[in-house]
Amino acid sequence: MSERIFPTAQDAENAFYEALERGDLDGMMAVWAEDEDVICVHPGGERLAGQDQIRESWTRIFASGPQGRVQVANQVAISGMMLAVHSVHENFTLPGAKPGDAIPVPILATNVYLRTAAGWKMIVHHASPVPGQAAPQPTAPESGPKILH
Amino acid sequence: MSERIFPTAQDAENAFYEALERGDLDGMMAVWAEDEDVICVHPGGERLAGQDQIRESWTRIFASGPQGRVQVANQVAISGMMLAVHSVHENFTLPGAKPGDAIPVPILATNVYLRTAAGWKMIVHHASPVPGQAAPQPTAPESGPKILH
């Protein structure tokens, strides 16, 4: 596995969505903490716990081909010394989509990052579909991260 | 609003589910941080941001009457100095339910707590239904909180 170091939670989040777009399993798993307590909830899915279950789920997702573009919007970030929580909307554009095609429903994600000895890593990704909305979201203005001391 | 102090994130979580069971709006809102960045996602719902939107949603939910019993299970807790993240299954028993009645689907919740000057407060509640499962969950053994330093 690649041993990428993410100096900030935002760096880890950027790498998460880049790996998701590319269907890059090693890149995806490099974002996750090597810890039994990591948790992933895909939209409409059950809780997956631990690296093995999470790797298996992304393997299955990436086997279906490119995931398209993901525009991350409306981030609310709350940052502590050791933990950071980001709430974001994920707006997907499917590969090959043309103007006038149905727009996939946006996904709402809560992402939690932990500062480890090897930089910031993802420990929770909880995603759920937003009902009856078309991307992009007009709500909730962007705001900078809130730093806790 | 009542000014309850929660010495731990677990105390705040207990108060959250007690208020949910009782349909106690003041008790519920006393759990939430008085901060614009608080976020609540009800099962299948949009992101609500800020005390006003969150209070309004619980007002509407509690107006429908008692919420029944909530059994919280399979907690995974990750605790920092300032932030704590709990992942739990919520198993509801509706009021007046009899043996043999349909069991509500379990809910999966990611709860995030912040240590404030007024004790631990909830800042994120992200809930989503677990598909095709009956309560209680057989997965993921209980484990004690993981303390970060």
Coordinates of C-alpha atoms in Angstrom, one line a residue, chain A residues 71-144:
Chain A
Q71 CA -18.0 18.0 -7.1
V72 CA -17.6 18.5 -3.4
A73 CA -19.6 21.4 -2.1
N74 CA -21.0 23.2 0.9
Q75 CA -18.3 22.0 3.3
V76 CA -18.7 22.6 6.9
A77 CA -15.5 21.8 8.8
I78 CA -14.9 21.5 12.5
S79 CA -11.3 20.9 13.4
G80 CA -9.7 19.8 16.6
M81 CA -6.1 18.9 17.5
M82 CA -6.6 15.2 16.8
L83 CA -10.0 14.9 15.1
A84 CA -11.6 16.8 12.3
V85 CA -15.2 16.5 11.0
H86 CA -16.2 17.6 7.5
S87 CA -19.8 17.7 6.3
V88 CA -20.1 17.9 2.5
H89 CA -22.4 17.5 -0.4
E90 CA -21.1 15.2 -3.1
N91 CA -22.5 16.0 -6.6
F92 CA -21.8 13.3 -9.1
T93 CA -21.6 13.6 -12.8
L94 CA -21.7 10.1 -14.4
P95 CA -19.2 9.2 -17.1
G96 CA -20.6 9.9 -20.5
A97 CA -23.5 12.0 -19.2
K98 CA -24.9 14.5 -21.7
P99 CA -26.8 17.8 -21.1
G100 CA -30.4 16.9 -20.4
D101 CA -29.5 13.5 -18.8
A102 CA -31.0 12.8 -15.4
I103 CA -28.8 14.2 -12.7
P104 CA -27.8 11.8 -9.9
V105 CA -29.1 12.7 -6.5
P106 CA -26.6 14.5 -4.4
I107 CA -25.0 12.6 -1.5
L108 CA -24.5 14.0 1.9
A109 CA -21.4 12.8 3.7
T110 CA -20.0 13.2 7.2
N111 CA -16.2 12.5 7.0
V112 CA -14.1 12.2 10.2
Y113 CA -10.3 12.4 10.2
L114 CA -7.8 11.5 12.8
R115 CA -4.3 12.8 13.2
T116 CA -2.1 9.8 13.4
A117 CA 1.7 9.3 13.6
A118 CA 1.5 9.0 9.8
G119 CA -0.5 12.2 9.2
W120 CA -4.3 12.7 8.9
K121 CA -6.3 9.7 8.0
M122 CA -10.0 9.1 7.5
I123 CA -11.7 7.1 10.2
V124 CA -15.4 7.6 9.4
H125 CA -17.3 8.1 6.1
H126 CA -21.0 8.2 6.5
A127 CA -22.9 8.9 3.3
S128 CA -26.6 9.1 2.5
P129 CA -28.7 10.3 -0.5
V130 CA -30.4 13.6 -0.3
P131 CA -34.1 13.2 -1.3
G132 CA -35.8 15.2 -4.0
Q133 CA -32.9 17.5 -4.8
A134 CA -30.9 18.3 -8.0
A135 CA -27.2 19.2 -7.8
P136 CA -25.7 21.6 -7.0
Q137 CA -27.1 22.5 -3.6
P138 CA -28.1 26.2 -3.1
T139 CA -28.1 25.9 0.7
A140 CA -25.5 26.6 3.4
P141 CA -22.8 29.0 2.3
E142 CA -19.2 27.8 2.3
S143 CA -17.3 28.6 5.4
G144 CA -13.8 28.2 6.5

